[in-house]
Amino acid sequence: MTQEESRLKEFGKIKLYYESALKQLQTELNLINDEFSTLSEIQPIDHIKTRIKSFSSLYEKMNRKNIDFTIENTFLLCDIVGARIVCDFVDDIYSVINKIKSKSSLKIIEEKDYIKNPKRSGYRGYHIIVQIPVVINEIKRDINCEIQIRSTAMDFWASSEHKLNYKSTCMSDKDKKELKKLADDIWKMDQIMNKLSIKRKQSNLLESKQATDINLLSRLFTKNMENKVY
Ligand code: 0O2
């Protein structure tokens, strides 16, 4: 076996750790979504996507961070296993964060709030790094996984910007400024949408209280009528 072949085999072995961590992360996040759907008044999650970082993206990131491309060093990265949770409104993002924090199965090792402190590019989103233990052939490794939580609007901007600029070096400063301005405009829109969603939730609460009152009255009324018919 050539040195290159045995290196690829080693990478295959290590991939098992990442794949197993991804499965555990998917289960945890789907459970969070199910908990909201069945036990809560709010449905904050629009969709969840998960992925294992592609080999080329891994190579590019280690190069960018001046990390030698070895198997052991891949464990230094926190986002080989990643999940993205997209929520409709900004407040929903924080409901999801609180739920993640309430899970003892997800050990949080780092949080980055790029919503309160956006990146220079204009990027917004909340990142949580969690550690998931994986045992393969009796060897345990704690695998770092990155959960990105964004609003639909932030996600739209980040996905487009990722294609247009994020990893390229040829965008002019003027165009970068334009992208940054769009991110700020989108943030203004997000805030207005959030305000409207709070209003909507309040009026839903009122409606459901009125519905409960009407139900109660109707039950009392029927009971009274029943009492009169004997
Ligand atoms: P990919 O292809 O999305 O996986 P850094 O040293 O700042 O580059 P770090 O410290 O590992 O990265 O993490 P950070 O800053 O929390 O950002 C990691 C991920 O957030 C990136 O992963 C992107 O997915 C996303 N991100 C961060 N900044 C931007 C940005 O300006 N634009 C867009 N579109 N996405 C961003 P990767 O591995 O760099 O890329």
mmCIF file of C-alpha atoms and ligand atoms in Angstrom:
data_model
loop_
_atom_site.group_PDB
_atom_site.id
_atom_site.type_symbol
_atom_site.label_atom_id
_atom_site.label_comp_id
_atom_site.label_asym_id
_atom_site.label_seq_id
_atom_site.Cartn_x
_atom_site.Cartn_y
_atom_site.Cartn_z
ATOM 1 C CA MET A 1 0.000 0.000 0.000
ATOM 2 C CA THR A 2 1.389 3.411 -0.950
ATOM 3 C CA GLN A 3 1.681 6.149 1.648
ATOM 4 C CA GLU A 4 -1.126 8.032 -0.087
ATOM 5 C CA GLU A 5 -3.410 4.967 -0.025
ATOM 6 C CA SER A 6 -2.827 4.339 3.681
ATOM 7 C CA ARG A 7 -3.489 8.037 4.394
ATOM 8 C CA LEU A 8 -6.813 7.832 2.533
ATOM 9 C CA LYS A 9 -7.688 4.672 4.513
ATOM 10 C CA GLU A 10 -6.975 6.520 7.745
ATOM 11 C CA PHE A 11 -9.213 9.381 6.624
ATOM 12 C CA GLY A 12 -11.961 6.817 5.887
ATOM 13 C CA LYS A 13 -11.662 5.497 9.444
ATOM 14 C CA ILE A 14 -11.853 8.959 10.946
ATOM 15 C CA LYS A 15 -14.887 9.753 8.763
ATOM 16 C CA LEU A 16 -16.785 7.109 10.768
ATOM 17 C CA TYR A 17 -16.425 9.295 13.852
ATOM 18 C CA TYR A 18 -17.805 12.299 12.022
ATOM 19 C CA GLU A 19 -20.671 10.308 10.463
ATOM 20 C CA SER A 20 -21.657 8.890 13.833
ATOM 21 C CA ALA A 21 -21.559 12.344 15.469
ATOM 22 C CA LEU A 22 -23.721 13.694 12.633
ATOM 23 C CA LYS A 23 -26.343 10.969 13.228
ATOM 24 C CA GLN A 24 -26.457 11.776 16.959
ATOM 25 C CA LEU A 25 -26.710 15.498 16.249
ATOM 26 C CA GLN A 26 -29.551 14.937 13.752
ATOM 27 C CA THR A 27 -31.446 12.861 16.335
ATOM 28 C CA GLU A 28 -31.040 15.529 19.018
ATOM 29 C CA LEU A 29 -32.140 18.367 16.727
ATOM 30 C CA ASN A 30 -35.112 16.427 15.328
ATOM 31 C CA LEU A 31 -36.196 15.747 18.902
ATOM 32 C CA ILE A 32 -35.983 19.467 19.677
ATOM 33 C CA ASN A 33 -38.167 20.167 16.640
ATOM 34 C CA ASP A 34 -40.650 17.462 17.698
ATOM 35 C CA GLU A 35 -40.781 18.870 21.234
ATOM 36 C CA PHE A 36 -41.729 22.275 19.837
ATOM 37 C CA SER A 37 -44.311 20.765 17.455
ATOM 38 C CA THR A 38 -46.079 18.657 20.039
ATOM 39 C CA LEU A 39 -45.552 20.363 23.380
ATOM 40 C CA SER A 40 -45.249 24.054 22.671
ATOM 41 C CA GLU A 41 -47.373 26.955 21.472
ATOM 42 C CA ILE A 42 -44.573 28.165 19.216
ATOM 43 C CA GLN A 43 -43.143 26.482 16.109
ATOM 44 C CA PRO A 44 -39.841 28.325 15.765
ATOM 45 C CA ILE A 45 -38.050 26.042 13.310
ATOM 46 C CA ASP A 46 -38.672 26.337 9.596
ATOM 47 C CA HIS A 47 -36.126 23.709 8.567
ATOM 48 C CA ILE A 48 -32.925 21.967 9.596
ATOM 49 C CA LYS A 49 -30.068 21.022 7.279
ATOM 50 C CA THR A 50 -27.036 18.964 8.211
ATOM 51 C CA ARG A 51 -23.803 18.102 6.453
ATOM 52 C CA ILE A 52 -20.291 16.768 6.781
ATOM 53 C CA LYS A 53 -17.764 19.250 5.423
ATOM 54 C CA SER A 54 -16.558 18.263 1.964
ATOM 55 C CA PHE A 55 -12.963 17.152 1.595
ATOM 56 C CA SER A 56 -12.093 20.198 -0.555
ATOM 57 C CA SER A 57 -13.676 22.640 1.898
ATOM 58 C CA LEU A 58 -11.852 20.939 4.785
ATOM 59 C CA TYR A 59 -8.551 21.175 2.919
ATOM 60 C CA GLU A 60 -9.182 24.835 2.038
ATOM 61 C CA LYS A 61 -10.073 25.763 5.638
ATOM 62 C CA MET A 62 -7.009 24.043 7.142
ATOM 63 C CA ASN A 63 -4.848 25.796 4.566
ATOM 64 C CA ARG A 64 -6.505 29.140 5.346
ATOM 65 C CA LYS A 65 -5.861 28.623 9.069
ATOM 66 C CA ASN A 66 -2.275 27.417 8.494
ATOM 67 C CA ILE A 67 -2.989 23.997 10.013
ATOM 68 C CA ASP A 68 -1.022 21.017 8.662
ATOM 69 C CA PHE A 69 -3.325 18.693 6.791
ATOM 70 C CA THR A 70 -3.101 15.599 9.027
ATOM 71 C CA ILE A 71 -5.809 13.329 10.423
ATOM 72 C CA GLU A 72 -5.158 14.358 14.015
ATOM 73 C CA ASN A 73 -5.369 18.034 13.072
ATOM 74 C CA THR A 74 -8.852 17.647 11.557
ATOM 75 C CA PHE A 75 -10.065 17.356 15.166
ATOM 76 C CA LEU A 76 -8.931 20.958 15.696
ATOM 77 C CA LEU A 77 -11.726 22.195 13.449
ATOM 78 C CA CYS A 78 -15.124 22.660 15.015
ATOM 79 C CA ASP A 79 -17.341 22.487 11.982
ATOM 80 C CA ILE A 80 -16.581 19.268 10.118
ATOM 81 C CA VAL A 81 -19.958 18.151 11.381
ATOM 82 C CA GLY A 82 -22.468 20.949 10.962
ATOM 83 C CA ALA A 83 -26.149 21.701 11.282
ATOM 84 C CA ARG A 84 -28.062 24.765 10.225
ATOM 85 C CA ILE A 85 -31.381 25.605 11.826
ATOM 86 C CA VAL A 86 -33.444 28.196 10.002
ATOM 87 C CA CYS A 87 -36.155 30.057 11.909
ATOM 88 C CA ASP A 88 -38.801 32.480 10.631
ATOM 89 C CA PHE A 89 -38.194 35.235 13.173
ATOM 90 C CA VAL A 90 -35.307 36.542 15.288
ATOM 91 C CA ASP A 91 -37.008 35.732 18.630
ATOM 92 C CA ASP A 92 -37.444 32.157 17.405
ATOM 93 C CA ILE A 93 -33.656 31.879 17.119
ATOM 94 C CA TYR A 94 -33.312 32.588 20.841
ATOM 95 C CA SER A 95 -36.099 30.083 21.711
ATOM 96 C CA VAL A 96 -34.132 27.426 19.834
ATOM 97 C CA ILE A 97 -30.868 28.447 21.549
ATOM 98 C CA ASN A 98 -32.540 28.110 24.981
ATOM 99 C CA LYS A 99 -33.856 24.689 24.063
ATOM 100 C CA ILE A 100 -30.403 23.548 22.892
ATOM 101 C CA LYS A 101 -28.928 24.835 26.163
ATOM 102 C CA SER A 102 -31.470 22.834 28.153
ATOM 103 C CA LYS A 103 -30.234 19.532 26.677
ATOM 104 C CA SER A 104 -27.729 17.727 28.877
ATOM 105 C CA SER A 105 -26.900 15.465 25.913
ATOM 106 C CA LEU A 106 -25.383 18.442 24.073
ATOM 107 C CA LYS A 107 -22.248 19.715 25.779
ATOM 108 C CA ILE A 108 -21.770 23.330 24.743
ATOM 109 C CA ILE A 109 -18.168 24.388 24.420
ATOM 110 C CA GLU A 110 -18.473 27.707 22.607
ATOM 111 C CA GLU A 111 -21.050 30.250 21.491
ATOM 112 C CA LYS A 112 -20.657 33.035 18.949
ATOM 113 C CA ASP A 113 -23.410 35.603 18.659
ATOM 114 C CA TYR A 114 -22.949 37.106 15.213
ATOM 115 C CA ILE A 115 -26.449 38.564 15.509
ATOM 116 C CA LYS A 116 -25.509 41.017 18.253
ATOM 117 C CA ASN A 117 -21.958 41.256 16.860
ATOM 118 C CA PRO A 118 -22.169 40.763 13.098
ATOM 119 C CA LYS A 119 -19.021 39.966 11.101
ATOM 120 C CA ARG A 120 -17.353 42.687 9.067
ATOM 121 C CA SER A 121 -18.881 41.212 5.921
ATOM 122 C CA GLY A 122 -22.356 41.792 7.407
ATOM 123 C CA TYR A 123 -22.817 38.079 8.219
ATOM 124 C CA ARG A 124 -25.366 37.401 10.962
ATOM 125 C CA GLY A 125 -26.195 34.153 12.692
ATOM 126 C CA TYR A 126 -25.762 32.441 16.055
ATOM 127 C CA HIS A 127 -23.180 29.669 16.258
ATOM 128 C CA ILE A 128 -23.003 27.033 18.972
ATOM 129 C CA ILE A 129 -20.224 24.471 19.127
ATOM 130 C CA VAL A 130 -21.311 21.283 20.891
ATOM 131 C CA GLN A 131 -19.255 18.212 21.726
ATOM 132 C CA ILE A 132 -20.651 14.760 21.013
ATOM 133 C CA PRO A 133 -18.817 11.679 22.334
ATOM 134 C CA VAL A 134 -18.327 8.847 19.827
ATOM 135 C CA VAL A 135 -16.810 5.434 20.624
ATOM 136 C CA ILE A 136 -15.500 3.309 17.746
ATOM 137 C CA ASN A 137 -13.491 0.132 18.383
ATOM 138 C CA GLU A 138 -13.365 1.117 22.046
ATOM 139 C CA ILE A 139 -11.648 4.395 21.213
ATOM 140 C CA LYS A 140 -13.605 7.428 22.403
ATOM 141 C CA ARG A 141 -13.357 10.810 20.757
ATOM 142 C CA ASP A 142 -15.273 13.983 21.543
ATOM 143 C CA ILE A 143 -16.381 15.356 18.220
ATOM 144 C CA ASN A 144 -16.974 19.093 17.882
ATOM 145 C CA CYS A 145 -20.058 19.976 15.898
ATOM 146 C CA GLU A 146 -21.210 23.420 14.813
ATOM 147 C CA ILE A 147 -24.862 24.433 14.948
ATOM 148 C CA GLN A 148 -25.648 27.615 13.010
ATOM 149 C CA ILE A 149 -28.983 29.233 13.778
ATOM 150 C CA ARG A 150 -30.253 31.901 11.421
ATOM 151 C CA SER A 151 -33.468 33.611 10.412
ATOM 152 C CA THR A 152 -34.806 32.935 6.918
ATOM 153 C CA ALA A 153 -33.629 36.399 5.872
ATOM 154 C CA MET A 154 -30.120 35.937 7.340
ATOM 155 C CA ASP A 155 -29.932 32.554 5.642
ATOM 156 C CA PHE A 156 -30.911 34.038 2.285
ATOM 157 C CA TRP A 157 -28.179 36.669 2.579
ATOM 158 C CA ALA A 158 -25.491 34.240 3.802
ATOM 159 C CA SER A 159 -26.220 31.649 1.113
ATOM 160 C CA SER A 160 -26.047 34.238 -1.661
ATOM 161 C CA GLU A 161 -22.972 35.934 -0.208
ATOM 162 C CA HIS A 162 -21.285 32.524 0.178
ATOM 163 C CA LYS A 163 -21.666 32.004 -3.580
ATOM 164 C CA LEU A 164 -20.730 35.544 -4.560
ATOM 165 C CA ASN A 165 -17.947 36.518 -2.212
ATOM 166 C CA TYR A 166 -17.143 34.490 0.925
ATOM 167 C CA LYS A 167 -14.342 32.363 -0.452
ATOM 168 C CA SER A 168 -13.367 34.494 -3.401
ATOM 169 C CA THR A 169 -10.640 37.069 -3.429
ATOM 170 C CA CYS A 170 -11.711 39.036 -6.452
ATOM 171 C CA MET A 171 -14.699 41.035 -5.270
ATOM 172 C CA SER A 172 -14.149 44.789 -5.315
ATOM 173 C CA ASP A 173 -14.463 46.813 -2.109
ATOM 174 C CA LYS A 174 -17.402 48.662 -3.640
ATOM 175 C CA ASP A 175 -19.293 45.390 -4.210
ATOM 176 C CA LYS A 176 -18.398 44.164 -0.706
ATOM 177 C CA LYS A 177 -19.838 47.392 0.685
ATOM 178 C CA GLU A 178 -23.003 46.809 -1.305
ATOM 179 C CA LEU A 179 -23.329 43.296 0.148
ATOM 180 C CA LYS A 180 -22.763 44.654 3.651
ATOM 181 C CA LYS A 181 -25.475 47.282 3.085
ATOM 182 C CA LEU A 182 -27.861 44.558 1.932
ATOM 183 C CA ALA A 183 -27.098 42.600 5.133
ATOM 184 C CA ASP A 184 -27.943 45.684 7.199
ATOM 185 C CA ASP A 185 -31.154 46.300 5.208
ATOM 186 C CA ILE A 186 -32.145 42.669 5.716
ATOM 187 C CA TRP A 187 -31.483 43.063 9.454
ATOM 188 C CA LYS A 188 -33.873 46.052 9.548
ATOM 189 C CA MET A 189 -36.495 43.924 7.798
ATOM 190 C CA ASP A 190 -35.866 41.058 10.249
ATOM 191 C CA GLN A 191 -36.489 43.395 13.178
ATOM 192 C CA ILE A 192 -39.779 44.663 11.738
ATOM 193 C CA MET A 193 -40.921 41.103 10.950
ATOM 194 C CA ASN A 194 -40.018 40.113 14.506
ATOM 195 C CA LYS A 195 -42.054 42.986 15.936
ATOM 196 C CA LEU A 196 -45.045 41.941 13.814
ATOM 197 C CA SER A 197 -44.635 38.342 14.917
ATOM 198 C CA ILE A 198 -44.698 39.375 18.588
ATOM 199 C CA LYS A 199 -47.930 41.330 17.934
ATOM 200 C CA ARG A 200 -49.391 38.329 16.135
ATOM 201 C CA LYS A 201 -48.511 35.998 19.004
ATOM 202 C CA GLN A 202 -50.150 38.398 21.463
ATOM 203 C CA SER A 203 -53.345 38.578 19.419
ATOM 204 C CA ASN A 204 -53.307 34.761 19.015
ATOM 205 C CA LEU A 205 -53.099 34.485 22.793
ATOM 206 C CA LEU A 206 -56.053 36.856 23.131
ATOM 207 C CA GLU A 207 -58.012 34.900 20.495
ATOM 208 C CA SER A 208 -57.320 31.612 22.224
ATOM 209 C CA LYS A 209 -58.302 33.139 25.583
ATOM 210 C CA GLN A 210 -61.560 34.392 24.024
ATOM 211 C CA ALA A 211 -62.131 30.949 22.475
ATOM 212 C CA THR A 212 -61.613 29.357 25.906
ATOM 213 C CA ASP A 213 -64.051 31.844 27.478
ATOM 214 C CA ILE A 214 -66.653 31.113 24.780
ATOM 215 C CA ASN A 215 -66.147 27.359 25.274
ATOM 216 C CA LEU A 216 -66.569 27.769 28.995
ATOM 217 C CA LEU A 217 -69.721 29.878 28.595
ATOM 218 C CA SER A 218 -71.141 27.420 26.113
ATOM 219 C CA ARG A 219 -70.465 24.485 28.467
ATOM 220 C CA LEU A 220 -72.062 26.379 31.391
ATOM 221 C CA PHE A 221 -75.043 27.312 29.252
ATOM 222 C CA THR A 222 -75.575 23.720 28.087
ATOM 223 C CA LYS A 223 -75.226 22.480 31.661
ATOM 224 C CA ASN A 224 -77.852 24.996 32.845
ATOM 225 C CA MET A 225 -80.227 23.975 30.075
ATOM 226 C CA GLU A 226 -79.651 20.300 30.907
ATOM 227 C CA ASN A 227 -80.509 21.054 34.528
ATOM 228 C CA LYS A 228 -83.794 22.611 33.466
ATOM 229 C CA VAL A 229 -84.947 19.638 31.404
ATOM 230 C CA TYR A 230 -86.032 16.888 33.745
HETATM 231 P P1 0O2 B 1 -18.419 26.814 4.904
HETATM 232 O O1 0O2 B 1 -18.111 26.574 3.485
HETATM 233 O O2 0O2 B 1 -19.728 27.545 5.061
HETATM 234 O O3 0O2 B 1 -18.376 25.590 5.750
HETATM 235 P P2 0O2 B 1 -13.135 31.883 10.580
HETATM 236 O O4 0O2 B 1 -11.756 31.672 11.115
HETATM 237 O O5 0O2 B 1 -13.820 33.125 11.120
HETATM 238 O O6 0O2 B 1 -13.239 31.751 9.107
HETATM 239 P P3 0O2 B 1 -14.304 29.937 12.395
HETATM 240 O O7 0O2 B 1 -13.605 30.589 13.540
HETATM 241 O O8 0O2 B 1 -14.091 28.485 12.189
HETATM 242 O O9 0O2 B 1 -14.033 30.659 11.031
HETATM 243 O O10 0O2 B 1 -15.821 30.064 12.601
HETATM 244 P P4 0O2 B 1 -16.889 31.194 12.401
HETATM 245 O O11 0O2 B 1 -16.319 32.533 12.291
HETATM 246 O O12 0O2 B 1 -17.843 30.956 13.496
HETATM 247 O O13 0O2 B 1 -17.522 30.856 10.968
HETATM 248 C C1 0O2 B 1 -17.687 29.565 10.523
HETATM 249 C C2 0O2 B 1 -18.794 29.466 9.482
HETATM 250 O O14 0O2 B 1 -19.733 30.538 9.542
HETATM 251 C C3 0O2 B 1 -18.244 29.509 8.080
HETATM 252 O O15 0O2 B 1 -17.784 28.210 7.756
HETATM 253 C C4 0O2 B 1 -19.481 29.931 7.290
HETATM 254 O O16 0O2 B 1 -20.369 28.846 7.114
HETATM 255 C C5 0O2 B 1 -20.136 30.911 8.222
HETATM 256 N N1 0O2 B 1 -19.637 32.265 7.967
HETATM 257 C C6 0O2 B 1 -18.814 32.985 8.748
HETATM 258 N N2 0O2 B 1 -18.582 34.198 8.219
HETATM 259 C C7 0O2 B 1 -19.290 34.258 7.071
HETATM 260 C C8 0O2 B 1 -19.464 35.274 6.066
HETATM 261 O O17 0O2 B 1 -18.906 36.371 6.114
HETATM 262 N N3 0O2 B 1 -20.267 34.944 5.008
HETATM 263 C C9 0O2 B 1 -20.910 33.743 4.901
HETATM 264 N N4 0O2 B 1 -21.681 33.535 3.836
HETATM 265 N N5 0O2 B 1 -20.740 32.771 5.829
HETATM 266 C C10 0O2 B 1 -19.945 33.017 6.898
HETATM 267 P P5 0O2 B 1 -16.577 27.978 6.757
HETATM 268 O O18 0O2 B 1 -15.946 26.696 7.089
HETATM 269 O O19 0O2 B 1 -15.671 29.167 6.725
HETATM 270 O O20 0O2 B 1 -17.276 27.835 5.375
#
